[in-house]
Short mmCIF file of C-alpha atoms in Angstrom, two decimals:
data_model
loop_
_atom_site.label_atom_id
_atom_site.label_comp_id
_atom_site.label_asym_id
_atom_site.label_seq_id
_atom_site.Cartn_x
_atom_site.Cartn_y
_atom_site.Cartn_z
CA UNK A 251 107.06 174.21 32.92
CA UNK A 252 103.70 175.48 34.18
CA UNK A 253 103.34 178.40 36.59
CA UNK A 254 102.16 176.00 39.31
CA UNK A 255 105.16 173.72 38.76
CA UNK A 256 107.46 176.71 38.81
CA UNK A 257 106.05 177.81 42.17
CA UNK A 258 106.51 174.31 43.60
CA UNK A 259 110.11 174.00 42.38
CA UNK A 260 111.04 177.58 43.20
CA UNK A 261 108.88 178.69 46.14
CA UNK A 262 108.78 182.35 47.09
CA UNK A 263 108.85 183.68 50.60
CA UNK A 264 105.74 185.30 51.99
CA UNK A 265 106.96 187.48 54.87
CA UNK A 266 109.43 190.36 54.98
CA UNK A 267 111.65 188.43 57.40
CA UNK A 268 111.49 185.38 55.13
CA UNK A 269 112.45 187.50 52.13
CA UNK A 270 115.35 188.99 54.09
CA UNK A 271 116.59 185.51 54.98
CA UNK A 272 116.33 184.38 51.35
CA UNK A 273 118.22 187.40 50.06
CA UNK A 274 120.85 187.07 52.78
CA UNK A 275 121.52 183.41 52.05
CA UNK A 276 121.55 183.86 48.27
CA UNK A 277 123.56 187.07 48.56
CA UNK A 278 126.33 185.43 50.50
CA UNK A 279 126.43 182.51 48.05
CA UNK A 280 126.66 184.97 45.14
CA UNK A 281 129.33 186.97 46.98
CA UNK A 282 131.42 183.83 47.38
CA UNK A 283 130.88 182.89 43.73
CA UNK A 284 132.33 186.24 42.65
CA UNK A 285 135.11 186.23 45.22
CA UNK A 286 136.34 182.75 44.23
CA UNK A 287 136.96 184.00 40.68
CA UNK A 288 138.72 187.13 41.97
CA UNK A 289 140.92 184.83 44.06
CA UNK A 290 141.69 182.70 40.99
CA UNK A 291 142.57 185.76 38.88
CA UNK A 292 144.95 187.20 41.46
CA UNK A 293 146.35 183.76 42.29
CA UNK A 294 147.33 182.98 38.69
CA UNK A 295 148.90 186.37 38.00
CA UNK A 296 150.84 186.33 41.27
CA UNK A 297 151.60 182.63 41.57
CA UNK A 298 152.13 181.52 37.97
CA UNK A 299 153.70 184.68 36.54
CA UNK A 300 154.97 186.63 39.56
CA UNK A 301 153.37 189.92 38.57
CA UNK A 302 153.79 192.68 41.17
CA UNK A 303 150.99 193.02 43.74
CA UNK A 304 150.66 196.78 43.11
CA UNK A 305 149.37 196.04 39.59
CA UNK A 306 147.30 192.96 40.45
CA UNK A 307 145.63 194.24 43.63
CA UNK A 308 146.02 197.94 42.86
CA UNK A 309 144.69 198.05 39.28
CA UNK A 310 143.39 194.76 37.86
CA UNK A 311 141.24 193.58 40.78
CA UNK A 312 139.67 197.03 41.42
CA UNK A 313 138.77 197.25 37.72
CA UNK A 314 137.08 193.85 37.89
CA UNK A 315 135.15 194.94 40.98
CA UNK A 316 133.87 198.11 39.26
CA UNK A 317 132.58 195.98 36.37
CA UNK A 318 130.83 193.58 38.77
CA UNK A 319 129.16 196.44 40.66
CA UNK A 320 128.10 198.30 37.50
CA UNK A 321 126.79 195.18 35.77
CA UNK A 322 124.73 194.05 38.74
CA UNK A 323 123.31 197.55 39.20
CA UNK A 324 122.12 197.41 35.59
CA UNK A 325 120.64 193.92 36.04
CA UNK A 326 118.82 195.06 39.19
CA UNK A 327 117.40 197.96 37.20
CA UNK A 328 116.38 195.56 34.44
CA UNK A 329 114.66 193.20 36.92
CA UNK A 330 112.68 196.02 38.54
CA UNK A 331 111.69 197.43 35.15
CA UNK A 332 110.70 193.99 33.84
CA UNK A 333 108.82 193.21 37.05
CA UNK A 334 106.76 196.36 36.66
CA UNK A 335 106.07 195.68 32.97
CA UNK A 336 105.07 192.03 33.45
CA UNK A 337 103.38 192.28 36.84
CA UNK A 338 105.69 189.61 38.27
CA UNK A 339 106.91 190.84 41.68
CA UNK A 340 109.02 187.72 42.33
CA UNK A 341 111.61 188.31 39.59
CA UNK A 342 115.17 187.41 40.52
CA UNK A 343 117.78 189.71 38.99
CA UNK A 344 120.44 188.02 36.88
CA UNK A 345 123.78 187.81 38.74
CA UNK A 346 126.95 189.01 37.03
CA UNK A 347 130.62 188.40 37.76
CA UNK A 348 133.86 187.81 35.91
CA UNK A 349 134.19 184.80 33.62
CA UNK A 350 136.36 181.90 34.82
CA UNK A 351 137.36 180.48 31.37
CA UNK A 352 138.31 184.01 30.26
CA UNK A 353 140.48 184.34 33.36
CA UNK A 354 142.48 181.32 32.25
CA UNK A 355 142.60 182.49 28.62
CA UNK A 356 143.66 186.05 29.43
CA UNK A 357 146.24 185.00 32.02
CA UNK A 358 147.88 182.15 30.11
CA UNK A 359 147.54 183.34 26.49
CA UNK A 360 147.67 187.15 26.60
CA UNK A 361 148.55 189.00 29.82
CA UNK A 362 150.93 186.46 31.36
CA UNK A 363 153.02 185.89 28.20
CA UNK A 364 153.15 189.67 27.55
CA UNK A 365 154.57 190.21 31.04
CA UNK A 366 157.10 187.37 30.81
CA UNK A 367 158.28 188.52 27.35
CA UNK A 368 159.12 192.02 28.58
CA UNK A 369 160.09 191.64 32.24
CA UNK A 370 163.84 191.23 31.58
CA UNK A 371 164.07 194.18 29.20
CA UNK A 372 161.64 196.56 30.90
CA UNK A 373 161.72 195.56 34.55
CA UNK A 374 158.94 194.05 36.65
CA UNK A 375 156.62 197.03 37.18
CA UNK A 376 156.80 198.54 33.64
CA UNK A 377 156.34 195.08 32.09
CA UNK A 378 153.31 194.45 34.31
CA UNK A 379 151.75 197.79 33.34
CA UNK A 380 152.40 197.03 29.66
CA UNK A 381 150.68 193.62 30.01
CA UNK A 382 147.84 195.30 31.94
CA UNK A 383 147.21 197.72 29.05
CA UNK A 384 147.11 194.83 26.57
CA UNK A 385 144.62 193.06 28.84
CA UNK A 386 142.37 196.14 28.99
CA UNK A 387 142.48 196.40 25.19
CA UNK A 388 141.37 192.76 24.92
CA UNK A 389 138.47 193.47 27.30
CA UNK A 390 137.38 196.45 25.17
CA UNK A 391 137.36 194.25 22.07
CA UNK A 392 135.27 191.65 23.91
CA UNK A 393 132.76 194.32 24.93
CA UNK A 394 132.39 195.52 21.33
CA UNK A 395 132.02 191.99 19.95
CA UNK A 396 129.38 191.09 22.54
CA UNK A 397 127.42 194.27 21.83
CA UNK A 398 127.30 193.41 18.13
CA UNK A 399 126.27 189.82 18.90
CA UNK A 400 123.49 191.07 21.19
CA UNK A 401 121.34 191.87 18.15
CA UNK A 402 121.18 188.14 17.41
CA UNK A 403 120.32 187.13 20.98
CA UNK A 404 116.54 186.99 20.60
CA UNK A 405 116.82 184.98 17.39
CA UNK A 406 119.13 182.53 19.12
CA UNK A 407 116.75 182.17 22.06
CA UNK A 408 113.63 181.63 19.94
CA UNK A 409 115.21 179.42 17.28
CA UNK A 410 117.59 177.28 19.37
CA UNK A 411 116.02 174.25 21.12
CA UNK A 412 115.78 174.61 24.88
CA UNK A 413 117.61 171.31 25.50
CA UNK A 414 120.60 172.57 23.49
CA UNK A 415 120.76 175.82 25.46
CA UNK A 416 120.39 174.17 28.85
CA UNK A 417 122.62 171.26 27.82
CA UNK A 418 125.52 173.60 27.11
CA UNK A 419 125.08 175.01 30.62
CA UNK A 420 124.96 171.48 32.03
CA UNK A 421 128.26 170.59 30.37
CA UNK A 422 130.01 173.52 32.02
CA UNK A 423 128.30 172.74 35.32
CA UNK A 424 129.37 169.09 35.27
CA UNK A 425 133.07 169.75 34.78
CA UNK A 426 134.20 173.31 35.51
CA UNK A 427 131.80 173.90 38.39
CA UNK A 428 131.15 170.34 39.59
CA UNK A 429 134.14 168.08 38.94
CA UNK A 430 136.78 170.78 39.31
CA UNK A 431 135.26 172.11 42.53
CA UNK A 432 134.83 168.62 44.03
CA UNK A 433 138.45 167.88 43.18
CA UNK A 434 139.38 170.98 45.18
CA UNK A 435 137.14 169.84 48.03
CA UNK A 436 138.92 166.49 48.34
CA UNK A 437 142.33 168.15 48.31
CA UNK A 438 141.60 169.09 51.95
CA UNK A 439 138.87 166.59 52.82
CA UNK A 440 138.96 167.00 56.61
CA UNK A 441 137.88 170.63 56.24
CA UNK A 442 136.30 171.05 52.83
CA UNK A 443 133.90 168.12 53.18
CA UNK A 444 132.48 169.75 56.31
CA UNK A 445 131.84 172.93 54.32
CA UNK A 446 130.46 170.85 51.43
CA UNK A 447 127.98 168.93 53.58
CA UNK A 448 126.67 172.07 55.28
CA UNK A 449 126.03 173.63 51.87
CA UNK A 450 124.50 170.39 50.57
CA UNK A 451 122.11 170.29 53.52
CA UNK A 452 121.15 173.97 53.48
CA UNK A 453 121.53 175.07 49.86
CA UNK A 454 121.18 171.99 47.64
CA UNK A 455 118.55 170.15 49.70
CA UNK A 456 116.95 173.38 50.94
CA UNK A 457 116.72 172.40 54.64
CA UNK A 458 116.74 175.06 57.35
CA UNK A 459 119.67 175.20 59.75
CA UNK A 460 119.00 175.86 63.46
CA UNK A 461 117.88 179.46 64.11
CA UNK A 462 117.56 179.91 60.31
CA UNK A 463 121.30 180.51 60.01
CA UNK A 464 122.51 181.13 56.42
CA UNK A 465 124.08 177.95 55.12
CA UNK A 466 126.78 179.55 52.97
CA UNK A 467 128.00 181.78 55.82
CA UNK A 468 128.09 178.94 58.36
CA UNK A 469 129.87 176.62 55.92
CA UNK A 470 132.68 179.12 55.26
CA UNK A 471 133.08 180.13 58.92
CA UNK A 472 133.12 176.55 60.21
CA UNK A 473 135.44 175.36 57.45
CA UNK A 474 137.91 178.20 57.94
CA UNK A 475 137.97 177.80 61.74
CA UNK A 476 138.54 174.06 61.43
CA UNK A 477 141.34 174.66 58.93
CA UNK A 478 143.25 176.92 61.31
CA UNK A 479 142.66 174.58 64.26
CA UNK A 480 144.33 171.81 62.28
CA UNK A 481 147.05 174.16 61.04
CA UNK A 482 147.94 175.33 64.57
CA UNK A 483 147.86 171.70 65.73
CA UNK A 484 150.55 170.91 63.15
CA UNK A 485 148.45 168.62 60.97
CA UNK A 486 150.63 169.28 57.94
CA UNK A 487 149.51 167.93 54.53
CA UNK A 488 148.45 171.32 53.20
CA UNK A 489 147.49 172.91 56.52
CA UNK A 490 149.64 176.00 56.92
CA UNK A 491 149.34 178.89 59.36
CA UNK A 492 149.27 181.73 56.88
CA UNK A 493 150.93 185.04 57.64
CA UNK A 494 148.39 187.86 57.53
CA UNK A 495 149.18 190.32 54.71
CA UNK A 496 148.98 194.07 55.08
CA UNK A 497 145.51 195.57 54.56
CA UNK A 498 145.92 198.08 51.71
CA UNK A 499 142.93 199.96 50.17
CA UNK A 500 142.68 199.75 46.36
CA UNK A 501 141.20 202.67 44.40
CA UNK A 502 140.05 202.00 40.79
CA UNK A 503 142.06 203.77 38.11
CA UNK A 504 140.09 205.49 35.34
CA UNK A 505 142.20 205.18 32.21
CA UNK A 506 141.84 205.15 28.42
CA UNK A 507 145.17 203.34 28.01
CA UNK A 508 143.31 200.19 26.98
CA UNK A 509 141.37 202.05 24.29
CA UNK A 510 144.54 203.50 22.80
CA UNK A 511 146.08 200.01 22.78
CA UNK A 512 143.23 198.42 20.82
CA UNK A 513 145.01 198.86 17.49
CA UNK A 514 148.38 197.70 18.77
CA UNK A 515 149.82 194.42 19.96
CA UNK A 516 146.45 192.98 20.94
CA UNK A 517 145.35 192.72 17.29
CA UNK A 518 147.63 189.69 17.00
CA UNK A 519 145.45 187.96 19.60
CA UNK A 520 142.00 188.74 18.21
CA UNK A 521 141.71 185.10 17.21
CA UNK A 522 141.75 184.33 20.95
CA UNK A 523 139.56 187.27 21.97
CA UNK A 524 136.69 186.67 19.54
CA UNK A 525 135.81 183.09 20.58
CA UNK A 526 135.72 184.08 24.26
CA UNK A 527 133.36 186.97 23.53
CA UNK A 528 131.21 184.77 21.29
CA UNK A 529 130.96 182.06 23.91
CA UNK A 530 129.90 184.47 26.65
CA UNK A 531 127.23 185.99 24.39
CA UNK A 532 125.92 182.48 23.75
CA UNK A 533 126.12 181.66 27.48
CA UNK A 534 124.09 184.76 28.31
CA UNK A 535 121.32 183.54 26.00
CA UNK A 536 121.50 180.13 27.71
CA UNK A 537 120.99 181.80 31.08
CA UNK A 538 117.98 183.74 29.78
CA UNK A 539 116.54 180.44 28.54
CA UNK A 540 117.09 178.89 31.98
CA UNK A 541 115.46 181.89 33.66
CA UNK A 542 112.43 181.48 31.40
CA UNK A 543 112.00 177.87 32.57
CA UNK A 544 111.69 179.02 36.19
CA UNK A 545 109.28 181.85 35.36
CA UNK A 546 111.60 184.86 34.89
CA UNK A 547 111.32 186.35 31.39
CA UNK A 548 114.11 188.67 30.26
CA UNK A 549 115.02 190.17 26.90
CA UNK A 550 118.15 188.27 25.72
CA UNK A 551 119.32 191.23 23.62
CA UNK A 552 119.20 193.51 26.64
CA UNK A 553 120.97 190.94 28.83
CA UNK A 554 123.90 190.64 26.41
CA UNK A 555 124.06 194.43 26.01
CA UNK A 556 124.16 194.95 29.77
CA UNK A 557 126.96 192.41 30.01
CA UNK A 558 128.87 194.16 27.19
CA UNK A 559 128.43 197.50 28.98
CA UNK A 560 129.72 196.01 32.24
CA UNK A 561 132.79 194.64 30.45
CA UNK A 562 133.44 198.07 28.91
CA UNK A 563 133.11 199.82 32.29
CA UNK A 564 135.40 197.24 33.90
CA UNK A 565 138.06 197.78 31.23
CA UNK A 566 137.99 201.56 31.49
CA UNK A 567 138.71 201.20 35.22
CA UNK A 568 141.52 198.69 34.78
CA UNK A 569 139.81 195.31 34.36
CA UNK A 570 141.32 192.74 32.01
CA UNK A 571 138.67 189.97 32.17
CA UNK A 572 135.23 190.18 30.59
CA UNK A 573 132.15 190.02 32.76
CA UNK A 574 129.47 187.38 32.30
CA UNK A 575 125.96 186.66 33.59
CA UNK A 576 126.29 183.81 36.08
CA UNK A 577 124.58 180.44 35.82
CA UNK A 578 123.64 180.80 39.50
CA UNK A 579 120.39 182.63 38.65
CA UNK A 580 118.23 179.52 39.10
CA UNK A 581 120.01 178.68 42.37
CA UNK A 582 119.22 182.10 43.84
CA UNK A 583 115.69 181.92 42.43
CA UNK A 584 115.16 178.62 44.25
CA UNK A 585 116.38 180.25 47.46
CA UNK A 586 113.61 182.85 47.06
CA UNK A 587 115.92 185.78 46.28
CA UNK A 588 114.79 188.76 44.24
CA UNK A 589 117.07 191.80 43.88
CA UNK A 590 118.14 192.37 47.49
CA UNK A 591 120.63 189.51 47.31
CA UNK A 592 122.57 191.22 44.52
CA UNK A 593 122.48 194.61 46.26
CA UNK A 594 123.97 193.07 49.40
CA UNK A 595 126.57 190.99 47.56
CA UNK A 596 127.92 193.77 45.35
CA UNK A 597 127.98 196.15 48.33
CA UNK A 598 130.20 193.70 50.19
CA UNK A 599 132.35 193.20 47.09
CA UNK A 600 132.75 196.96 46.62
CA UNK A 601 133.53 197.72 50.25
CA UNK A 602 135.67 194.65 50.80
CA UNK A 603 137.47 194.83 47.46
CA UNK A 604 138.24 198.52 47.39
CA UNK A 605 139.06 198.47 51.11
CA UNK A 606 141.63 195.73 50.55
CA UNK A 607 139.67 193.07 52.47
CA UNK A 608 139.25 190.77 49.45
CA UNK A 609 142.99 190.90 48.77
CA UNK A 610 143.52 190.08 52.45
CA UNK A 611 140.94 187.26 52.47
CA UNK A 612 142.24 185.74 49.23
CA UNK A 613 145.44 184.96 51.08
CA UNK A 614 143.80 183.81 54.33
CA UNK A 615 140.65 181.76 53.51
CA UNK A 616 141.43 178.22 52.29
CA UNK A 617 140.36 177.78 48.67
CA UNK A 618 138.87 174.36 49.38
CA UNK A 619 136.39 175.90 51.81
CA UNK A 620 135.05 178.16 49.06
CA UNK A 621 134.83 175.49 46.35
CA UNK A 622 131.52 173.94 47.52
CA UNK A 623 129.54 177.03 46.46
CA UNK A 624 130.41 176.15 42.85
CA UNK A 625 129.05 172.65 43.42
CA UNK A 626 125.79 174.19 44.64
CA UNK A 627 125.45 176.19 41.42
CA UNK A 628 126.31 173.12 39.31
CA UNK A 629 123.64 171.08 41.10
CA UNK A 630 120.94 173.60 40.28
CA UNK A 631 121.94 173.79 36.64
CA UNK A 632 121.60 170.01 36.35
CA UNK A 633 118.28 170.21 38.19
CA UNK A 634 117.20 172.73 35.56
CA UNK A 635 118.31 170.49 32.70
CA UNK A 636 116.05 167.68 33.91
CA UNK A 637 113.15 169.96 34.87
CA UNK A 638 112.67 171.65 31.52
CA UNK A 639 112.24 170.44 28.00
CA UNK A 640 110.68 167.50 26.19
CA UNK A 641 111.71 164.06 27.47
CA UNK A 642 112.15 162.94 23.86
CA UNK A 643 115.00 165.42 23.57
CA UNK A 644 116.93 163.97 26.54
CA UNK A 645 119.59 162.33 24.30
CA UNK A 646 120.51 165.82 23.09
CA UNK A 647 121.62 166.59 26.65
CA UNK A 648 124.47 164.11 26.23
CA UNK A 649 125.56 165.65 22.92
CA UNK A 650 125.45 169.15 24.43
CA UNK A 651 127.45 168.12 27.51
CA UNK A 652 130.25 166.15 25.82
CA UNK A 653 132.22 169.16 24.40
CA UNK A 654 132.50 170.63 27.91
CA UNK A 655 133.76 167.28 29.23
CA UNK A 656 136.31 167.09 26.41
CA UNK A 657 137.48 170.63 27.19
CA UNK A 658 137.98 169.71 30.84
CA UNK A 659 139.78 166.46 29.97
CA UNK A 660 142.11 168.27 27.58
CA UNK A 661 142.98 170.92 30.17
CA UNK A 662 144.06 168.20 32.61
CA UNK A 663 145.97 166.14 30.05
CA UNK A 664 147.60 169.29 28.66
CA UNK A 665 148.77 170.36 32.10
CA UNK A 666 150.42 166.98 32.64
CA UNK A 667 151.87 166.94 29.12
CA UNK A 668 153.49 170.34 29.66
CA UNK A 669 155.22 169.13 32.82
CA UNK A 670 157.08 166.20 31.28
CA UNK A 671 160.37 166.55 29.45
CA UNK A 672 160.68 166.85 25.69
CA UNK A 673 162.31 163.41 25.43
CA UNK A 674 159.34 161.83 27.19
CA UNK A 675 156.91 163.73 24.95
CA UNK A 676 158.60 162.38 21.83
CA UNK A 677 158.56 158.83 23.21
CA UNK A 678 154.76 158.84 23.47
CA UNK A 679 154.44 157.91 19.82
CA UNK A 680 152.54 159.25 16.80
CA UNK A 681 149.21 157.68 17.74
CA UNK A 682 149.21 159.32 21.16
CA UNK A 683 150.28 162.67 19.72
CA UNK A 684 147.49 162.55 17.14
CA UNK A 685 144.93 161.67 19.80
CA UNK A 686 146.19 164.57 21.91
CA UNK A 687 145.84 166.96 18.94
CA UNK A 688 142.33 165.70 18.25
CA UNK A 689 141.30 166.08 21.89
CA UNK A 690 142.63 169.64 21.88
CA UNK A 691 140.78 170.53 18.69
CA UNK A 692 137.51 169.06 19.95
CA UNK A 693 137.81 170.99 23.21
CA UNK A 694 138.24 174.47 21.71
CA UNK A 695 135.15 176.59 21.20
CA UNK A 696 133.28 174.02 23.24
CA UNK A 697 130.25 176.13 24.22
CA UNK A 698 129.42 176.88 20.59
CA UNK A 699 130.06 173.23 19.72
CA UNK A 700 127.67 172.21 22.51
CA UNK A 701 124.94 174.44 21.11
CA UNK A 702 125.38 173.09 17.58
CA UNK A 703 125.52 169.42 18.57
CA UNK A 704 122.59 169.69 20.97
CA UNK A 705 120.42 171.61 18.50
CA UNK A 706 121.31 169.25 15.67
CA UNK A 707 120.15 166.19 17.59
CA UNK A 708 116.92 167.86 18.77
CA UNK A 709 116.08 168.80 15.19
CA UNK A 710 116.85 165.26 14.02
CA UNK A 711 114.52 163.86 16.71
CA UNK A 712 111.82 166.31 15.58
CA UNK A 713 112.51 165.50 11.90
CA UNK A 714 113.49 169.11 11.17
CA UNK A 715 116.20 167.72 8.92
CA UNK A 716 116.88 170.89 6.97
CA UNK A 717 117.54 172.82 10.16
CA UNK A 718 119.86 170.06 11.33
CA UNK A 719 121.63 170.16 7.97
CA UNK A 720 122.18 173.92 8.22
CA UNK A 721 123.60 173.39 11.73
CA UNK A 722 126.09 170.91 10.25
CA UNK A 723 127.04 173.40 7.53
CA UNK A 724 127.55 176.10 10.18
CA UNK A 725 129.80 173.70 12.10
CA UNK A 726 131.84 173.05 8.94
CA UNK A 727 132.33 176.79 8.30
CA UNK A 728 133.22 177.49 11.93
CA UNK A 729 135.70 174.62 11.83
CA UNK A 730 137.47 175.90 8.72
CA UNK A 731 137.99 179.29 10.37
CA UNK A 732 139.02 177.87 13.74
CA UNK A 733 136.03 179.32 15.62
CA UNK A 734 135.43 175.78 16.87
CA UNK A 735 137.92 172.90 16.76
CA UNK A 736 140.90 175.24 16.34
CA UNK A 737 144.13 173.28 15.90
CA UNK A 738 146.24 176.10 17.33
CA UNK A 739 147.35 175.72 20.98
CA UNK A 740 146.31 179.37 21.51
CA UNK A 741 142.72 178.56 20.35
CA UNK A 742 143.18 181.27 17.71
CA UNK A 743 141.23 181.56 14.47
CA UNK A 744 142.68 181.46 10.95
CA UNK A 745 141.73 181.66 7.29
CA UNK A 746 141.21 178.29 5.58
CA UNK A 747 143.25 179.43 2.57
CA UNK A 748 146.07 180.71 4.79
CA UNK A 749 146.27 178.00 7.41
CA UNK A 750 149.29 178.32 9.75
CA UNK A 751 152.13 175.98 8.88
CA UNK A 752 151.72 172.69 10.75
CA UNK A 753 153.07 169.20 10.40
CA UNK A 754 151.37 165.87 9.87
CA UNK A 755 147.97 165.22 11.38
CA UNK A 756 147.39 168.82 12.50
CA UNK A 757 147.77 170.17 8.96
CA UNK A 758 144.81 168.16 7.61
CA UNK A 759 142.61 167.88 10.70
CA UNK A 760 140.56 171.10 10.09
CA UNK A 761 139.72 170.01 6.55
CA UNK A 762 138.82 166.47 7.65
CA UNK A 763 136.53 167.71 10.42
CA UNK A 764 134.87 170.22 8.07
CA UNK A 765 134.43 167.49 5.44
CA UNK A 766 132.76 165.28 8.03
CA UNK A 767 130.28 168.02 8.90
CA UNK A 768 129.56 168.68 5.19
CA UNK A 769 128.93 164.99 4.50
CA UNK A 770 126.59 164.99 7.51
CA UNK A 771 124.74 168.00 6.07
CA UNK A 772 124.27 166.27 2.72
CA UNK A 773 122.96 163.15 4.41
CA UNK A 774 120.51 165.19 6.51
CA UNK A 775 119.25 166.97 3.39
CA UNK A 776 118.60 163.55 1.84
CA UNK A 777 116.72 162.47 4.98
CA UNK A 778 114.57 165.61 4.65
CA UNK A 779 113.13 164.21 1.44
CA UNK A 780 111.33 161.58 3.51
CA UNK A 781 107.98 163.16 4.42
CA UNK A 782 107.08 160.65 7.14
CA UNK A 783 105.82 162.37 10.29
CA UNK A 784 107.90 162.06 13.46
CA UNK A 785 106.95 159.29 15.86
CA UNK A 786 105.34 160.26 19.14
#
């Protein structure tokens, strides 16, 4: 994308008042993006596992907030330093928050089960603190893994095709940000659609509201007010007058308990921890690639290292979920934001979170009213996918998006499957069970799978057959070790010569998938012998 095209797609504001408006609007959108994930984290731990509020809101949430504040402070520093070095005053700092997929993984595979396993023997509060320490240890491991992977970030950015990098982002945007959020919107359509349309008008389409009011703020205020009007009117169907909880300040707890637990129980779950850390490192490189399309050039190694540092800081103050650079960078860039938006957002998060306001709001603001902000971010990622890259590579976008769609589909099918009785499960038949196992395997490690599939097709289109063949070999190796396509329900890794005991289809699936990739690699090597130049 040329500099002129970048300016047209992502205009900058000229006046101080215009810049303030841009930062205010983007800052509130970023604030909501972070807060939604904090709501999800607390909601799962409290609602699904019944962990005590003194651990969730008193230790885990404050630790996450410290990581968000520290990480964004470092990214603001990076943006100012890069702006000075490159002479680009319109740089937008990369936003950072906690990672939604890691929230699900940590809650359902590590922290939640650790709490449930010990609550009867230890009691509620001791069991929660034990699970909290295991969660912090997992976060420390993720920080270390990401720091090591940061040294490969620049190579990944320069060697991986842009369509593969952006396509992996588009897959996540389509399902986890777009489809999932829109599903939440239509759960309370009378209210959430109002919020959605205000954000679509002001944030997606970029139109000005009367008196230049910030679209995200107005959407949340109007949606919340309408919700409580309907609730007080007795509308029913999900409209409940919620009892206001007590406002309790939460002070972060500095602790090395997670560090001391790194060699303990958590080592049994490193097969779960490593893929999450790997996927976030890859996602960070994707975001840097997206930023480059819109004119913001950052060092991918430094971006991953800042994220790793933020995760470490979060864990040492009680956080259990790794941080991640957010895909919303291009959205905030389009709004004209620079660094002020992040300063404002993290200030609100710090004051509101540590003052107990976020815990209060998480129980008072309807979730459906907040969901549209995720749709806004998803829309801009898809806009980015179509704006950058060679049109010849467009088919690779499909290949890069499919693993994310499969991951989303499996999560929904798996949730339904877990709710039916064992007798019904057995009556589904072998064919259905095998299809379910295959869907699960194809969904695990989906970001890395997206990168490999997207890159492979781009290289085939460009007749870089040897590169495509090496991508297929990498996929085969990753499959054998369970980094992608893991057949374990926990998404854990394994050694191909010490595969966990499984029955039937699951016992041979890793070898069959790896064999398919190896056959593909051989075929691509044979195609490389043809010296014909690629067609225009």
